CSV table of C-alpha atoms in Angstrom, one decimal:
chain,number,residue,atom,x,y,z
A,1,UNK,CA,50.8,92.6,29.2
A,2,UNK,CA,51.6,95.8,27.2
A,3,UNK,CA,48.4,97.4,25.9
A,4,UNK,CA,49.1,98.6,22.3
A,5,UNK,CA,47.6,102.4,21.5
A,6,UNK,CA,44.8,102.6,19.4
A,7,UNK,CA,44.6,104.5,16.5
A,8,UNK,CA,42.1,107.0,15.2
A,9,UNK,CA,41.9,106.3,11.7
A,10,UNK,CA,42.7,102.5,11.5
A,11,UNK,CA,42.0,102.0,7.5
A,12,UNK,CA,45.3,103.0,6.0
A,13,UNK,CA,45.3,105.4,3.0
A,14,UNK,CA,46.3,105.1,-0.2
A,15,UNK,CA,49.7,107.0,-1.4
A,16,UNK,CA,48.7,110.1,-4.0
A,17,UNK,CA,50.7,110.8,-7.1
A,18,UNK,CA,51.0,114.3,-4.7
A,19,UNK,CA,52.2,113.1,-1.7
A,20,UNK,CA,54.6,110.3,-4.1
A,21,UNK,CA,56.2,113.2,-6.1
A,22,UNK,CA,56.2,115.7,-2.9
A,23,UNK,CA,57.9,112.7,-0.5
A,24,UNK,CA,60.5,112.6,-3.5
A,25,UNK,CA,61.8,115.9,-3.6
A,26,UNK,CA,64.2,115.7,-0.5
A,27,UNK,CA,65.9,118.3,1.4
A,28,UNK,CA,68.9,116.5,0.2
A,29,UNK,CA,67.9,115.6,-3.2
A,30,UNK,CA,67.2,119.5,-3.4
A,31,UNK,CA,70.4,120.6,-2.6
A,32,UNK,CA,72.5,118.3,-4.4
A,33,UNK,CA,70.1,119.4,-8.0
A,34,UNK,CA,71.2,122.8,-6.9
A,35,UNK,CA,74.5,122.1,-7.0
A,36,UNK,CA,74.7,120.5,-10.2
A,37,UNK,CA,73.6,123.2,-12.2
A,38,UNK,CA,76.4,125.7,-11.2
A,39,UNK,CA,78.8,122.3,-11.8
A,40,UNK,CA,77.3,121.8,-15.3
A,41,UNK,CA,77.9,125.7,-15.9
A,42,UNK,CA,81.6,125.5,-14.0
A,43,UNK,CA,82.2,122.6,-16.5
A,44,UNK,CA,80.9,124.3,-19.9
A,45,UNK,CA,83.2,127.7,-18.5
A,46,UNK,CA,86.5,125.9,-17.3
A,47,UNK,CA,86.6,123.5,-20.6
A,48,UNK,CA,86.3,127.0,-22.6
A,49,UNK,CA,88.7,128.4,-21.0
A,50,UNK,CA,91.1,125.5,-21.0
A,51,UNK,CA,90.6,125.1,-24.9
A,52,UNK,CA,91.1,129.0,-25.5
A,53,UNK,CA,94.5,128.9,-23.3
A,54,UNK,CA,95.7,125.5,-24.8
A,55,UNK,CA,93.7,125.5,-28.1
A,56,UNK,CA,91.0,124.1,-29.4
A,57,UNK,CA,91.4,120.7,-29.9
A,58,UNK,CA,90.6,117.0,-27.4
A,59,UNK,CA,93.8,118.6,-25.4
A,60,UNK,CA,92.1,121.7,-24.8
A,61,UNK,CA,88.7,120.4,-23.9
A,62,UNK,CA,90.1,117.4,-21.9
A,63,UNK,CA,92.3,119.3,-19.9
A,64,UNK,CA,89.1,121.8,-18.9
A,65,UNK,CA,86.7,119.0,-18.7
A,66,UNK,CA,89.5,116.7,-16.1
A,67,UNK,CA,89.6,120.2,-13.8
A,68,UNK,CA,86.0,120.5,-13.5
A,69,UNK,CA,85.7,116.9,-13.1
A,70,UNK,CA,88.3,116.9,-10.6
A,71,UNK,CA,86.0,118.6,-8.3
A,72,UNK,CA,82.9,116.4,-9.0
A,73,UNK,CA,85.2,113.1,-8.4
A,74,UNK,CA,86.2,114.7,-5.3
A,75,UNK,CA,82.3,114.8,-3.9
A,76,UNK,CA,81.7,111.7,-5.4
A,77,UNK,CA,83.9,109.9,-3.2
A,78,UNK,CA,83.1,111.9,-0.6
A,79,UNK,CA,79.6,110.9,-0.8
A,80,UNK,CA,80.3,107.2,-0.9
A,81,UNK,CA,82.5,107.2,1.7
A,82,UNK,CA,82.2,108.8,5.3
A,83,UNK,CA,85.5,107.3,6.5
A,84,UNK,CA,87.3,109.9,3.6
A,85,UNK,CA,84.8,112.9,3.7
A,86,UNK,CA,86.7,115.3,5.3
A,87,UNK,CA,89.7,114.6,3.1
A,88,UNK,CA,88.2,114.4,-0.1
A,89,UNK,CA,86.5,117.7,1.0
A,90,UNK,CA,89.9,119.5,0.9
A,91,UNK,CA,90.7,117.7,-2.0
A,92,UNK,CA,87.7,119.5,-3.8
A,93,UNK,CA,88.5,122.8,-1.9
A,94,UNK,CA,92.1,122.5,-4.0
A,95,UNK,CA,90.8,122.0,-7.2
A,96,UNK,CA,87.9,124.7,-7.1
A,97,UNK,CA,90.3,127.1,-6.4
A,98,UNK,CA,92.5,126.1,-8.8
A,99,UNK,CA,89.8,125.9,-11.6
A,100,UNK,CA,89.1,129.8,-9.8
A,101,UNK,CA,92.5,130.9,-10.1
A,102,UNK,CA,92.7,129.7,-13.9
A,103,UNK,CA,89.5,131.7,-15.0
A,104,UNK,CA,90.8,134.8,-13.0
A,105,UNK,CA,94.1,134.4,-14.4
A,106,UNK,CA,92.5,134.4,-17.8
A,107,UNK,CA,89.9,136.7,-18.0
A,108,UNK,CA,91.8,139.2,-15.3
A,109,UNK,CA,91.2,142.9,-17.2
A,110,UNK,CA,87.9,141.9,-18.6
A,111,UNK,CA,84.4,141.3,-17.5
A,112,UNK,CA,84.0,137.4,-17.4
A,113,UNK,CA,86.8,137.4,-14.9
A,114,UNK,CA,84.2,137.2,-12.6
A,115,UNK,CA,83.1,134.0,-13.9
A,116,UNK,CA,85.8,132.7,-12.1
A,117,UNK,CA,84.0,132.1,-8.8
A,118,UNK,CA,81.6,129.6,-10.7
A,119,UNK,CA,84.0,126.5,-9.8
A,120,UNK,CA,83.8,127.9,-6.1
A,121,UNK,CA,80.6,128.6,-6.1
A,122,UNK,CA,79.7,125.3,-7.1
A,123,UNK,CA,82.4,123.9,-4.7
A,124,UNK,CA,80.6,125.6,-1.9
A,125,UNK,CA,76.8,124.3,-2.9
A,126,UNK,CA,78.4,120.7,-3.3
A,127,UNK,CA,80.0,121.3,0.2
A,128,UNK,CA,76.1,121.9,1.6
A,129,UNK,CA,75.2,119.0,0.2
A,130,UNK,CA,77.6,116.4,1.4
A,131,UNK,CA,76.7,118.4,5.3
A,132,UNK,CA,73.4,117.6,4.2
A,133,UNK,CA,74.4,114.0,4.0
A,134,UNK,CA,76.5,113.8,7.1
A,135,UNK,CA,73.4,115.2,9.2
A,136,UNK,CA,71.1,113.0,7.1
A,137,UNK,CA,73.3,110.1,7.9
A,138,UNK,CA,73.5,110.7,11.5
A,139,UNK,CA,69.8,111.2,12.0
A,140,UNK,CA,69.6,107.9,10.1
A,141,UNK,CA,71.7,106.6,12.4
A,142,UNK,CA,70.2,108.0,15.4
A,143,UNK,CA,67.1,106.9,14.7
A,144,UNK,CA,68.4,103.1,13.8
A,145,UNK,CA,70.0,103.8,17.3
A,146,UNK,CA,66.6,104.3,18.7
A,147,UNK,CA,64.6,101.5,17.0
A,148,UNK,CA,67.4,99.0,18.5
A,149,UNK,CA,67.4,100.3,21.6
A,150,UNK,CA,63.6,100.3,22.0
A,151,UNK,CA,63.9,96.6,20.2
A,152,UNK,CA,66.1,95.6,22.8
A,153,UNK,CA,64.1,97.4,25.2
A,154,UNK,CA,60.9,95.3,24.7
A,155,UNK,CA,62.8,91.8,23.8
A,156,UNK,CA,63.9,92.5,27.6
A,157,UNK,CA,60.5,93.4,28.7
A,158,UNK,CA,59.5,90.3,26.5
A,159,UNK,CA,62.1,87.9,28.8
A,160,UNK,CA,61.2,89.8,31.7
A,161,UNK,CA,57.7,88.9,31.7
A,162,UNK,CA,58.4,84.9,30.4
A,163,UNK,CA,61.1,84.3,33.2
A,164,UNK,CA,58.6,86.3,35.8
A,165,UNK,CA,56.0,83.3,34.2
A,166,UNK,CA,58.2,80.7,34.4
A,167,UNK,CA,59.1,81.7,37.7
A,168,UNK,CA,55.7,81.7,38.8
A,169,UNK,CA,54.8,78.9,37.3
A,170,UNK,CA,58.0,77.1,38.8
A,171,UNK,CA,56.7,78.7,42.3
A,172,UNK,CA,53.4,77.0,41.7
A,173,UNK,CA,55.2,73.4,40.9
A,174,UNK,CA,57.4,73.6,43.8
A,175,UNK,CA,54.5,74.5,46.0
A,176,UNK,CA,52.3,71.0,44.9
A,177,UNK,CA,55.8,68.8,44.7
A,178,UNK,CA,57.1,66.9,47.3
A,179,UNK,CA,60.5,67.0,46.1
A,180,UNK,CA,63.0,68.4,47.8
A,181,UNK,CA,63.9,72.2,47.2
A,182,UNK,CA,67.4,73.7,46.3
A,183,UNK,CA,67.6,75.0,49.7
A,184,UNK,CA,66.8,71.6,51.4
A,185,UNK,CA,69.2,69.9,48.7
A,186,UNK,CA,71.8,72.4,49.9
A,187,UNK,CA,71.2,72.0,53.5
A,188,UNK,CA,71.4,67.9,52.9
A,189,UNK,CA,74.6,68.3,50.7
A,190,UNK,CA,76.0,70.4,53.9
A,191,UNK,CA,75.3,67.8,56.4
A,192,UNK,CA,76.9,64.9,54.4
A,193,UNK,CA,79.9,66.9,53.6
A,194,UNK,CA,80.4,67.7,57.6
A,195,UNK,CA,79.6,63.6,57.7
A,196,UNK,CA,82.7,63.3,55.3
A,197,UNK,CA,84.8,65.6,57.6
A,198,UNK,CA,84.2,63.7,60.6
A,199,UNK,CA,84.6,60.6,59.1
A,200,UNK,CA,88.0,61.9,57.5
A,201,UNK,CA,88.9,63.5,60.7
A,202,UNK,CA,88.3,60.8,62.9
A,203,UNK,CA,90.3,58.3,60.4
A,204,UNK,CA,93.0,60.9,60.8
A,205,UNK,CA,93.1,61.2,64.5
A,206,UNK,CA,93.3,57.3,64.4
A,207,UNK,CA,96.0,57.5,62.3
A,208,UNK,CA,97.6,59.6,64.7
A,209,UNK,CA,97.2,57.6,67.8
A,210,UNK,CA,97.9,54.5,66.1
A,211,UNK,CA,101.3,56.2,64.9
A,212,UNK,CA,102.2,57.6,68.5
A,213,UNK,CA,102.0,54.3,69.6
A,214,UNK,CA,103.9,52.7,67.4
A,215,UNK,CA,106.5,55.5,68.0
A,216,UNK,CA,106.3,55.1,72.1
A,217,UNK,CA,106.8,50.9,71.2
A,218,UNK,CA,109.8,51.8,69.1
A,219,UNK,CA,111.4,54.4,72.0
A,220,UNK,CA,110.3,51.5,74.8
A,221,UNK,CA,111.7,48.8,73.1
A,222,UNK,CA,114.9,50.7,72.3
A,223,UNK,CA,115.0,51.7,76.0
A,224,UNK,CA,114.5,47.9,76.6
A,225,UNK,CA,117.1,46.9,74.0
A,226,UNK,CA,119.2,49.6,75.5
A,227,UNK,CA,118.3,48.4,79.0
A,228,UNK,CA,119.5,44.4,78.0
A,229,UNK,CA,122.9,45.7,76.3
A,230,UNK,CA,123.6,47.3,79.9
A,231,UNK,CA,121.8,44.5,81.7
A,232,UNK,CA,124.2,41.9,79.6
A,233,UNK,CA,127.4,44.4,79.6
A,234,UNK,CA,127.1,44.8,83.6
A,235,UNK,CA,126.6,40.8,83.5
A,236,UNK,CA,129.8,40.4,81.5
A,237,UNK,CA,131.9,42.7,83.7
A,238,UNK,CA,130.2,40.7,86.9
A,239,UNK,CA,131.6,37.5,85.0
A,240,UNK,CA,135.0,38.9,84.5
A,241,UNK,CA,135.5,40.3,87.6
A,242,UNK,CA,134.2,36.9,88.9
A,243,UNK,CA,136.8,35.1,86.9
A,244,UNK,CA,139.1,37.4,87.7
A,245,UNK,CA,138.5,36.8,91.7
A,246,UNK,CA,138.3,32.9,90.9
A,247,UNK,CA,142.1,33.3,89.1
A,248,UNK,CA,143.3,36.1,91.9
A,249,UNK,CA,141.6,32.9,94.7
A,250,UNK,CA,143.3,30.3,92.7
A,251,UNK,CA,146.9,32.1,92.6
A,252,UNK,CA,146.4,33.1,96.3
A,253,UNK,CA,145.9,29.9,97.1
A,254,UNK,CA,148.3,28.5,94.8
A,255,UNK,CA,150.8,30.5,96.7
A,256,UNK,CA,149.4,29.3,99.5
A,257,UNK,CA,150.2,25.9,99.0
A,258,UNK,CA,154.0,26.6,97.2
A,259,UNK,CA,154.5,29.3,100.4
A,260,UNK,CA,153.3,26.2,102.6
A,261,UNK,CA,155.8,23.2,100.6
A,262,UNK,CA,158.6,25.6,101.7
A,263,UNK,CA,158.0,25.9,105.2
A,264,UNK,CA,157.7,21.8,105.2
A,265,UNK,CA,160.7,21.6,103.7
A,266,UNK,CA,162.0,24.8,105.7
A,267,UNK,CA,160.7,22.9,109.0
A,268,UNK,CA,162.4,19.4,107.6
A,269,UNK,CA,165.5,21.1,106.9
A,270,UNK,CA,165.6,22.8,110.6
A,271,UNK,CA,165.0,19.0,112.2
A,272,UNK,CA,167.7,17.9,109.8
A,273,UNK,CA,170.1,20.2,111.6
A,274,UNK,CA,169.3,19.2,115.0
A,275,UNK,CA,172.0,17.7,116.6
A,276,UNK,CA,172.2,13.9,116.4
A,277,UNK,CA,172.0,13.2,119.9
A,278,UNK,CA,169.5,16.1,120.8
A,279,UNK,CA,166.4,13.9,120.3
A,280,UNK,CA,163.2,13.9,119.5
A,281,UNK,CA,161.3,17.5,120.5
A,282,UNK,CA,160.0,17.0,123.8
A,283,UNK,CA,156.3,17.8,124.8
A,284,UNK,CA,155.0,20.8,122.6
A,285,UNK,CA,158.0,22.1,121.4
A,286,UNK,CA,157.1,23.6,118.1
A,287,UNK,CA,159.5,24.5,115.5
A,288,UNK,CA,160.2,27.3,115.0
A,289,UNK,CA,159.5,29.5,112.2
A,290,UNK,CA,162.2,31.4,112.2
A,291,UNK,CA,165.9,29.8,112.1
A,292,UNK,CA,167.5,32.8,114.4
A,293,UNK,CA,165.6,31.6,117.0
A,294,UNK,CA,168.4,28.5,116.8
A,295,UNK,CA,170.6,28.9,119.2
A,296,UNK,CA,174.5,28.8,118.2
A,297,UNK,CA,176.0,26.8,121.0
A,298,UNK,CA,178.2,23.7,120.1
A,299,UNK,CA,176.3,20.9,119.0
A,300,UNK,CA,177.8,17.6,120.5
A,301,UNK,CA,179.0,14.7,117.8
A,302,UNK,CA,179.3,10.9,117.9
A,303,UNK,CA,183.3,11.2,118.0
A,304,UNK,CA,183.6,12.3,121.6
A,305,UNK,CA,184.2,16.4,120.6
A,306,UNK,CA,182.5,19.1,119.7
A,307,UNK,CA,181.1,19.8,116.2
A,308,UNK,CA,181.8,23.2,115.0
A,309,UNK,CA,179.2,25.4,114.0
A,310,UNK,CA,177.8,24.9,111.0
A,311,UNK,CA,179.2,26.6,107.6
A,312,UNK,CA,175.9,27.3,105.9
A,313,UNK,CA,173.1,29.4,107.7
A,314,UNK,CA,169.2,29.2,106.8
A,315,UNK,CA,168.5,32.7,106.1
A,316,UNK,CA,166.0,34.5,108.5
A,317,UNK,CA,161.9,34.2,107.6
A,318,UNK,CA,159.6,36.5,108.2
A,319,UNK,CA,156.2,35.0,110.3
A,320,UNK,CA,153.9,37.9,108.5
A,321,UNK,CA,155.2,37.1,105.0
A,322,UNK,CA,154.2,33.2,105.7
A,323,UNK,CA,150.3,32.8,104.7
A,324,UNK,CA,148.5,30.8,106.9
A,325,UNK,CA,147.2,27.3,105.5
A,326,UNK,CA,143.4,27.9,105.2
A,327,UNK,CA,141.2,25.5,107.4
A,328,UNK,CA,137.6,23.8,106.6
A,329,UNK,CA,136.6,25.9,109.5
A,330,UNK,CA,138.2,29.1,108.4
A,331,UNK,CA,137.0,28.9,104.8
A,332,UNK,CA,133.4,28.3,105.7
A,333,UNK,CA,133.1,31.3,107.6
A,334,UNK,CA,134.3,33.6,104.9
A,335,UNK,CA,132.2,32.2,102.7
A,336,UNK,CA,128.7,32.6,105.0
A,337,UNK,CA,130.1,36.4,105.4
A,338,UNK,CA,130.7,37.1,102.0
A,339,UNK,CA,127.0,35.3,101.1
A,340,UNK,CA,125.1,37.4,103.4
A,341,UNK,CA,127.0,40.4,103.0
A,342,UNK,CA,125.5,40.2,99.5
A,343,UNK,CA,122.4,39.6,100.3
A,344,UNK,CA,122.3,42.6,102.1
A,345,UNK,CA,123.6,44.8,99.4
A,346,UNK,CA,120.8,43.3,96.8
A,347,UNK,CA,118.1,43.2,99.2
A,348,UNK,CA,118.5,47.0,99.7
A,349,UNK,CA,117.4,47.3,95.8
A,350,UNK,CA,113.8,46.4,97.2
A,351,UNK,CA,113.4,43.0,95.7
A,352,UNK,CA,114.4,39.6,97.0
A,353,UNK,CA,117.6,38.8,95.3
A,354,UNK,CA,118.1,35.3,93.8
A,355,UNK,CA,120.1,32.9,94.5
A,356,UNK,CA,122.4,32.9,91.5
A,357,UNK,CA,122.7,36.9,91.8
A,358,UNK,CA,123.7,36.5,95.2
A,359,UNK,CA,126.0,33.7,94.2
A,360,UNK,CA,127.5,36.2,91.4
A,361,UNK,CA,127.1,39.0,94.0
A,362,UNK,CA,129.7,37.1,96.6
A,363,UNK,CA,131.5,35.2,94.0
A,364,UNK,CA,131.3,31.9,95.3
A,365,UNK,CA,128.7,29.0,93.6
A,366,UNK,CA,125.1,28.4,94.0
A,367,UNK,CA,125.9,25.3,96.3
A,368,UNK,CA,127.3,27.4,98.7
A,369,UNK,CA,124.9,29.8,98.7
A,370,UNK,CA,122.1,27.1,99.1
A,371,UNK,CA,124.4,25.9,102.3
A,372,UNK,CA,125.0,29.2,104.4
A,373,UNK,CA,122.1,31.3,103.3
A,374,UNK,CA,118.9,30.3,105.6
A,375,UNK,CA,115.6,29.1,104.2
A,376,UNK,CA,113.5,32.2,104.9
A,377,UNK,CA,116.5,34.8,103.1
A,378,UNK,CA,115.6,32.9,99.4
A,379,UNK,CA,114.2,33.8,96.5
């Protein structure tokens, strides 16, 4: 706590009619006493003169009375107002000299022309005194300066020493609580907000997985969807080219049949021109499939001569260009070939192939798969 001073005399004493009339008389109150007199004076000499030049009348004596007044206006304002003391100053300085300059003008060759330094003279004491009032006004200020700075001083001493006891009296609370401090708080608030962080980042990473997966579903179930367009488009090319090898089977064996009507009736027409007495074909005497192979001797007639040669001449056929009729036998074996021939191909995949792909494999139907493919060989 801040010890005040003690004093020696502690009784205050009573104010004198001295020491009230000396603490009247001021430095400043001196000067500016001095200065009126030589403005009363300056005022009395500069109206006389004014009247004498003019003439005596209220023009005379009003035009002297507004130049010494000029300069007393001038200090007036001055004194009132620091913001225009340096200008109103100059303003004064003006005048003086003016009021000067009039007196010397009028009384030059005599000897009250120097009377006309009275307005200056006066000027000058009035310019002491308002310097007097500038350094009165600064110490005033200085001092004001002072008090608020020491007030401001000890009101922060004051707050000082409160917060230091609040503190301490906070200290002494916090050190017989059991709540929790700021610190604790803090550490708490830390360890819930890394909490919320791993929550939020583990939600996240969840997001993320559960998002990959759904994007590797989408890619493997367009690879799939991909995978059954080819699947289907390679099954509808198999079907095709199976229908096409059931038409091209159909039309071979269409010709076939149409190439075999024409060798009947090509045989038929070659018994037809037997002779009529030549008889039946003895033993195994087999047509022949080619009509050079008849012979062109004279074929004998019932009318006891020869019959001439015959005007019209089957044309020459070829025995490669004849197809061969197709037997059960024949038919059967092509069939077992082709089957196991794809079995082979679709068992080199690595999986057992079915039955219908081997039937759409060899192009034949699942019957005859089921006949010439053994037991052990199925799917």
């Amino acid at each position: 706590m801040k010890l005040l001073k003690k004093t020696t005399d502690p009784m205050p004493t009573a104010p004198t009619a001295a020491s009230g009339l000396a603490g009247w008389f001021t430095p400043t109150r001196l000067v500016v006493a001095a200065a009126a007199v030589p403005s009363l004076l300056s005022l009395m000499w500069v109206a006389n003169t004014a009247a004498d030049i003019i003439g005596n009348g209220p023009a005379g004596w009003a035009a002297g009375v507004f130049a010494d007044v000029l300069i007393v206006s001038t200090v007036l304002v001055a004194w009132v107002a620091p913001d225009v003391r340096r200008l109103a100053s100059i303003g004064g300085w003006i005048a003086a000299a003016a009021a000067g300059l009039l007196l010397g003008c009028h009384h030059w060759g005599t000897e009250q022309v120097a009377f006309a330094l009275v307005p200056i003279g006066s000027k000058f004491l009035w310019h002491i005194a308002l310097a007097a009032r500038t350094a009165w006004e600064q110490r005033r200020d200085a001092d004001r300066a002072a008090a608020a700075q020491a007030a401001e001083k000890e009101r922060l001493e004051a707050e000082e020493a409160a917060q230091a006891e609040r503190d301490a009296d906070r200290e002494r609370e916090l050190a017989l609580s059991t709540d929790l401090t700021e610190d604790e708080k803090r550490e708490l608030a830390e360890i819930r907000r890394q909490a919320a962080y791993a929550r939020a980042k583990a939600e996240a990473e969840m997001e993320l997985t559960a998002a990959q997966a759904e994007a590797d579903r989408m890619r493997q179930q367009a690879d799939a969807d991909a995978e059954r367009i080819r699947q289907e488009a390679e099954h509808q090319m198999r079907q095709e080219a199976l229908q096409r090898q059931v038409e091209a089977q159909l039309a071979a064996q269409r010709a076939d049949a149409e190439l075999l009507k024409q060798r009947f009736a090509l045989e038929q027409e070659l018994t037809l021109m037997r002779p009529i007495g030549a008889g039946p074909a003895i033993g195994n005497e087999r047509v022949p499939d080619d009509a050079s192979a008849i012979t062109d001797g004279p074929f004998t007639a019932g009318f006891g001569f020869p019959q001439s040669t015959p005007a019209r001449r089957v044309p020459a056929v070829d025995d490669r260009t004849v197809p061969r009729v197709p037997t059960p036998g024949s038919e059967g074996e092509r069939n077992r070939a082709a089957v196991l021939a794809a079995y082979k191909r679709l068992a080199a995949t690595g999986a057992t192939p079915s039955v219908s792909a081997i039937a759409t494999e060899a192009g034949v139907s699942r019957r005859t798969v089921n006949r010439h493919l053994p037991p052990q060989m199925r799917g």
